[in-house]
């Protein structure tokens, strides 16, 4: 984005949420957008995610300037490239995990059998292949956020945008969610996390800090946290760990 400004009109009063923000997010990067409440993080994410348009400035994604696109073209670009994860999970309450994950494909006109196959595959990627029919109420907060991540992945996006993905989670579930986001990034997906939490941000390669709609810091993270190391320090085992141990035991015998 180049020189992006966003002004909201609220009952005749102008609120400047972003003032001349320029930044590149590179393919395959994991970036955190940090800053206190009201600094413009969500506004930035909505603009990067093509959910909202800037008041001034240029946004381009994969070389395409998005300013000239119609709402339908924007929606198509968004559906093709971007997956969203929100603080409050935004899952349908009376609907099972698999059906929640299938939703973005319903609007995409994918056949029922294909939807089901892709939803199950996405749930396996977040280690919930054994919870296909659980409704959100039957899942922990961390599991609900993993369902939401699977829903973001089901369209095979090249970019995942997460707005305070650990905001409603206890610290263990938060680390688990960060582990999944780090795994996705290691698999080549560009990950952008919005957070006010410095510890969450330290899981990225780069931190961009906003204050009052202006970038005040843009730095590489020197002491990056590895969520999988943190999980083993906390004595947490992931399904992948268990498989690795069983695999080794099998080889030895
Ligand atoms: N739809 C809106 N209408 C008017 N003002 C808004 C709207 N959305 C956000 N703002 C204002 O823009 C500023 C930045 O908000 P936001 O991007 O949500 O910040 P953050 O996510 O960092 O808390 C705040 O002052 C907020 O009150
Ligand atoms: Mg916000």
mmCIF file of N, CA, C and O in Angstrom, residues 84-98 100-101 123 126-128 131 134-152 165-166 168-170 173-174 176-177 180:
data_model
loop_
_atom_site.group_PDB
_atom_site.id
_atom_site.type_symbol
_atom_site.label_atom_id
_atom_site.label_comp_id
_atom_site.label_asym_id
_atom_site.label_seq_id
_atom_site.Cartn_x
_atom_site.Cartn_y
_atom_site.Cartn_z
ATOM 1 N N UNK A 84 -9.705 -15.054 6.188
ATOM 2 C CA UNK A 84 -9.800 -14.192 7.374
ATOM 3 C C UNK A 84 -10.017 -15.005 8.647
ATOM 4 O O UNK A 84 -10.791 -15.957 8.649
ATOM 5 N N UNK A 85 -9.354 -14.554 9.718
ATOM 6 C CA UNK A 85 -9.573 -15.135 11.041
ATOM 7 C C UNK A 85 -9.840 -13.975 11.993
ATOM 8 O O UNK A 85 -9.094 -12.991 11.985
ATOM 9 N N UNK A 86 -10.919 -14.074 12.783
ATOM 10 C CA UNK A 86 -11.304 -12.972 13.661
ATOM 11 C C UNK A 86 -11.185 -13.379 15.137
ATOM 12 O O UNK A 86 -11.248 -14.558 15.473
ATOM 13 N N UNK A 87 -11.087 -12.369 15.981
ATOM 14 C CA UNK A 87 -10.977 -12.603 17.431
ATOM 15 C C UNK A 87 -12.117 -13.457 17.958
ATOM 16 O O UNK A 87 -11.928 -14.332 18.787
ATOM 17 N N UNK A 88 -13.334 -13.188 17.482
ATOM 18 C CA UNK A 88 -14.516 -13.836 18.059
ATOM 19 C C UNK A 88 -14.954 -15.058 17.251
ATOM 20 O O UNK A 88 -16.099 -15.484 17.347
ATOM 21 N N UNK A 89 -14.060 -15.627 16.465
ATOM 22 C CA UNK A 89 -14.253 -16.863 15.696
ATOM 23 C C UNK A 89 -15.307 -16.734 14.591
ATOM 24 O O UNK A 89 -15.134 -17.264 13.511
ATOM 25 N N UNK A 90 -16.450 -16.075 14.868
ATOM 26 C CA UNK A 90 -17.515 -15.895 13.864
ATOM 27 C C UNK A 90 -17.994 -17.196 13.240
ATOM 28 O O UNK A 90 -18.172 -17.300 12.035
ATOM 29 N N UNK A 91 -18.207 -18.223 14.088
ATOM 30 C CA UNK A 91 -18.744 -19.494 13.577
ATOM 31 C C UNK A 91 -20.251 -19.528 13.756
ATOM 32 O O UNK A 91 -20.791 -18.882 14.661
ATOM 33 N N UNK A 92 -20.952 -20.295 12.917
ATOM 34 C CA UNK A 92 -22.395 -20.486 13.090
ATOM 35 C C UNK A 92 -22.607 -21.447 14.261
ATOM 36 O O UNK A 92 -22.073 -22.560 14.269
ATOM 37 N N UNK A 93 -23.406 -21.008 15.245
ATOM 38 C CA UNK A 93 -23.488 -21.708 16.528
ATOM 39 C C UNK A 93 -24.112 -23.098 16.440
ATOM 40 O O UNK A 93 -23.690 -24.021 17.127
ATOM 41 N N UNK A 94 -25.121 -23.259 15.603
ATOM 42 C CA UNK A 94 -25.830 -24.544 15.585
ATOM 43 C C UNK A 94 -25.325 -25.470 14.496
ATOM 44 O O UNK A 94 -25.978 -26.429 14.124
ATOM 45 N N UNK A 95 -24.161 -25.155 13.967
ATOM 46 C CA UNK A 95 -23.643 -25.862 12.802
ATOM 47 C C UNK A 95 -22.347 -26.576 13.160
ATOM 48 O O UNK A 95 -21.526 -26.039 13.903
ATOM 49 N N UNK A 96 -22.191 -27.793 12.669
ATOM 50 C CA UNK A 96 -20.996 -28.575 12.959
ATOM 51 C C UNK A 96 -19.751 -27.971 12.313
ATOM 52 O O UNK A 96 -19.842 -27.115 11.426
ATOM 53 N N UNK A 97 -18.593 -28.448 12.789
ATOM 54 C CA UNK A 97 -17.311 -27.898 12.327
ATOM 55 C C UNK A 97 -17.188 -28.007 10.805
ATOM 56 O O UNK A 97 -16.862 -27.027 10.131
ATOM 57 N N UNK A 98 -17.467 -29.192 10.266
ATOM 58 C CA UNK A 98 -17.274 -29.371 8.826
ATOM 59 C C UNK A 98 -18.170 -28.429 8.014
ATOM 60 O O UNK A 98 -17.726 -27.803 7.048
ATOM 61 N N UNK A 100 -19.405 -25.570 8.961
ATOM 62 C CA UNK A 100 -18.877 -24.210 9.103
ATOM 63 C C UNK A 100 -17.724 -23.973 8.120
ATOM 64 O O UNK A 100 -17.637 -22.912 7.499
ATOM 65 N N UNK A 101 -16.855 -24.962 7.998
ATOM 66 C CA UNK A 101 -15.675 -24.816 7.135
ATOM 67 C C UNK A 101 -16.078 -24.824 5.660
ATOM 68 O O UNK A 101 -15.454 -24.177 4.829
ATOM 69 N N UNK A 123 -9.758 -29.245 7.997
ATOM 70 C CA UNK A 123 -9.856 -29.544 9.432
ATOM 71 C C UNK A 123 -8.710 -30.458 9.867
ATOM 72 O O UNK A 123 -8.218 -30.357 10.997
ATOM 73 N N UNK A 126 -5.607 -28.457 10.742
ATOM 74 C CA UNK A 126 -5.588 -27.828 12.073
ATOM 75 C C UNK A 126 -5.827 -28.869 13.172
ATOM 76 O O UNK A 126 -6.208 -28.543 14.296
ATOM 77 N N UNK A 127 -5.606 -30.127 12.806
ATOM 78 C CA UNK A 127 -5.679 -31.235 13.760
ATOM 79 C C UNK A 127 -7.056 -31.389 14.395
ATOM 80 O O UNK A 127 -7.187 -31.681 15.576
ATOM 81 N N UNK A 128 -8.091 -31.185 13.603
ATOM 82 C CA UNK A 128 -9.456 -31.393 14.098
ATOM 83 C C UNK A 128 -10.216 -32.378 13.205
ATOM 84 O O UNK A 128 -11.439 -32.330 13.114
ATOM 85 N N UNK A 131 -13.204 -34.088 14.782
ATOM 86 C CA UNK A 131 -14.278 -33.277 15.397
ATOM 87 C C UNK A 131 -15.236 -32.721 14.333
ATOM 88 O O UNK A 131 -15.792 -31.640 14.498
ATOM 89 N N UNK A 134 -18.806 -31.682 15.558
ATOM 90 C CA UNK A 134 -18.958 -30.920 16.805
ATOM 91 C C UNK A 134 -19.397 -29.492 16.480
ATOM 92 O O UNK A 134 -18.815 -28.845 15.615
ATOM 93 N N UNK A 135 -20.399 -29.011 17.214
ATOM 94 C CA UNK A 135 -20.799 -27.610 17.069
ATOM 95 C C UNK A 135 -19.846 -26.745 17.909
ATOM 96 O O UNK A 135 -19.158 -27.267 18.803
ATOM 97 N N UNK A 136 -19.802 -25.425 17.661
ATOM 98 C CA UNK A 136 -18.901 -24.569 18.436
ATOM 99 C C UNK A 136 -19.047 -24.761 19.952
ATOM 100 O O UNK A 136 -18.049 -24.807 20.668
ATOM 101 N N UNK A 137 -20.294 -24.910 20.431
ATOM 102 C CA UNK A 137 -20.517 -25.097 21.866
ATOM 103 C C UNK A 137 -19.899 -26.371 22.425
ATOM 104 O O UNK A 137 -19.686 -26.480 23.633
ATOM 105 N N UNK A 138 -19.628 -27.319 21.548
ATOM 106 C CA UNK A 138 -19.025 -28.586 21.988
ATOM 107 C C UNK A 138 -17.504 -28.573 21.837
ATOM 108 O O UNK A 138 -16.856 -29.594 22.020
ATOM 109 N N UNK A 139 -16.956 -27.403 21.514
ATOM 110 C CA UNK A 139 -15.505 -27.280 21.313
ATOM 111 C C UNK A 139 -14.940 -26.224 22.263
ATOM 112 O O UNK A 139 -15.645 -25.289 22.640
ATOM 113 N N UNK A 140 -13.655 -26.368 22.620
ATOM 114 C CA UNK A 140 -12.995 -25.338 23.439
ATOM 115 C C UNK A 140 -12.767 -24.098 22.577
ATOM 116 O O UNK A 140 -12.876 -24.153 21.342
ATOM 117 N N UNK A 141 -12.410 -22.993 23.221
ATOM 118 C CA UNK A 141 -12.134 -21.753 22.483
ATOM 119 C C UNK A 141 -11.029 -21.950 21.447
ATOM 120 O O UNK A 141 -11.142 -21.513 20.308
ATOM 121 N N UNK A 142 -9.963 -22.638 21.869
ATOM 122 C CA UNK A 142 -8.843 -22.867 20.956
ATOM 123 C C UNK A 142 -9.274 -23.708 19.762
ATOM 124 O O UNK A 142 -8.867 -23.442 18.626
ATOM 125 N N UNK A 143 -10.122 -24.713 20.044
ATOM 126 C CA UNK A 143 -10.605 -25.559 18.936
ATOM 127 C C UNK A 143 -11.512 -24.753 17.998
ATOM 128 O O UNK A 143 -11.446 -24.912 16.784
ATOM 129 N N UNK A 144 -12.340 -23.872 18.582
ATOM 130 C CA UNK A 144 -13.211 -23.041 17.731
ATOM 131 C C UNK A 144 -12.371 -22.155 16.809
ATOM 132 O O UNK A 144 -12.685 -21.990 15.635
ATOM 133 N N UNK A 145 -11.273 -21.610 17.365
ATOM 134 C CA UNK A 145 -10.438 -20.754 16.518
ATOM 135 C C UNK A 145 -9.758 -21.590 15.441
ATOM 136 O O UNK A 145 -9.554 -21.119 14.322
ATOM 137 N N UNK A 146 -9.445 -22.858 15.767
ATOM 138 C CA UNK A 146 -8.841 -23.723 14.741
ATOM 139 C C UNK A 146 -9.863 -24.030 13.646
ATOM 140 O O UNK A 146 -9.506 -24.115 12.467
ATOM 141 N N UNK A 147 -11.140 -24.203 14.014
ATOM 142 C CA UNK A 147 -12.187 -24.374 12.986
ATOM 143 C C UNK A 147 -12.222 -23.127 12.097
ATOM 144 O O UNK A 147 -12.303 -23.215 10.867
ATOM 145 N N UNK A 148 -12.131 -21.961 12.725
ATOM 146 C CA UNK A 148 -12.161 -20.706 11.959
ATOM 147 C C UNK A 148 -10.949 -20.618 11.023
ATOM 148 O O UNK A 148 -11.059 -20.124 9.903
ATOM 149 N N UNK A 149 -9.803 -21.118 11.471
ATOM 150 C CA UNK A 149 -8.613 -21.121 10.609
ATOM 151 C C UNK A 149 -8.833 -22.094 9.441
ATOM 152 O O UNK A 149 -8.512 -21.781 8.291
ATOM 153 N N UNK A 150 -9.436 -23.254 9.738
ATOM 154 C CA UNK A 150 -9.735 -24.212 8.658
ATOM 155 C C UNK A 150 -10.681 -23.577 7.643
ATOM 156 O O UNK A 150 -10.514 -23.736 6.426
ATOM 157 N N UNK A 151 -11.658 -22.814 8.135
ATOM 158 C CA UNK A 151 -12.589 -22.135 7.229
ATOM 159 C C UNK A 151 -11.834 -21.122 6.344
ATOM 160 O O UNK A 151 -12.133 -20.971 5.159
ATOM 161 N N UNK A 152 -10.831 -20.446 6.951
ATOM 162 C CA UNK A 152 -10.035 -19.492 6.169
ATOM 163 C C UNK A 152 -9.197 -20.209 5.106
ATOM 164 O O UNK A 152 -8.909 -19.656 4.054
ATOM 165 N N UNK A 165 -6.194 -12.900 16.743
ATOM 166 C CA UNK A 165 -6.665 -14.301 16.711
ATOM 167 C C UNK A 165 -6.608 -14.984 18.077
ATOM 168 O O UNK A 165 -7.300 -15.987 18.268
ATOM 169 N N UNK A 166 -5.804 -14.446 19.007
ATOM 170 C CA UNK A 166 -5.689 -15.086 20.314
ATOM 171 C C UNK A 166 -6.385 -14.263 21.400
ATOM 172 O O UNK A 166 -6.297 -14.592 22.574
ATOM 173 N N UNK A 168 -9.391 -13.908 22.482
ATOM 174 C CA UNK A 168 -10.388 -14.528 23.361
ATOM 175 C C UNK A 168 -9.923 -15.862 23.931
ATOM 176 O O UNK A 168 -10.734 -16.660 24.386
ATOM 177 N N UNK A 169 -8.607 -16.122 23.885
ATOM 178 C CA UNK A 169 -8.116 -17.449 24.272
ATOM 179 C C UNK A 169 -7.216 -17.385 25.498
ATOM 180 O O UNK A 169 -6.542 -16.381 25.726
ATOM 181 N N UNK A 170 -7.200 -18.480 26.279
ATOM 182 C CA UNK A 170 -6.220 -18.607 27.355
ATOM 183 C C UNK A 170 -4.843 -18.779 26.710
ATOM 184 O O UNK A 170 -4.737 -19.032 25.509
ATOM 185 N N UNK A 173 -4.088 -22.105 24.646
ATOM 186 C CA UNK A 173 -4.777 -22.179 23.349
ATOM 187 C C UNK A 173 -4.196 -21.155 22.394
ATOM 188 O O UNK A 173 -4.120 -21.383 21.184
ATOM 189 N N UNK A 174 -3.783 -20.005 22.950
ATOM 190 C CA UNK A 174 -3.186 -18.952 22.122
ATOM 191 C C UNK A 174 -1.904 -19.443 21.459
ATOM 192 O O UNK A 174 -1.694 -19.231 20.264
ATOM 193 N N UNK A 176 -1.137 -22.477 20.830
ATOM 194 C CA UNK A 176 -1.518 -23.497 19.850
ATOM 195 C C UNK A 176 -1.938 -22.853 18.516
ATOM 196 O O UNK A 176 -1.520 -23.284 17.439
ATOM 197 N N UNK A 177 -2.732 -21.795 18.626
ATOM 198 C CA UNK A 177 -3.183 -21.090 17.422
ATOM 199 C C UNK A 177 -1.981 -20.441 16.716
ATOM 200 O O UNK A 177 -1.861 -20.492 15.489
ATOM 201 N N UNK A 180 -0.168 -23.018 14.721
ATOM 202 C CA UNK A 180 -0.812 -23.327 13.441
ATOM 203 C C UNK A 180 -0.505 -22.233 12.424
ATOM 204 O O UNK A 180 -0.173 -22.505 11.273
#
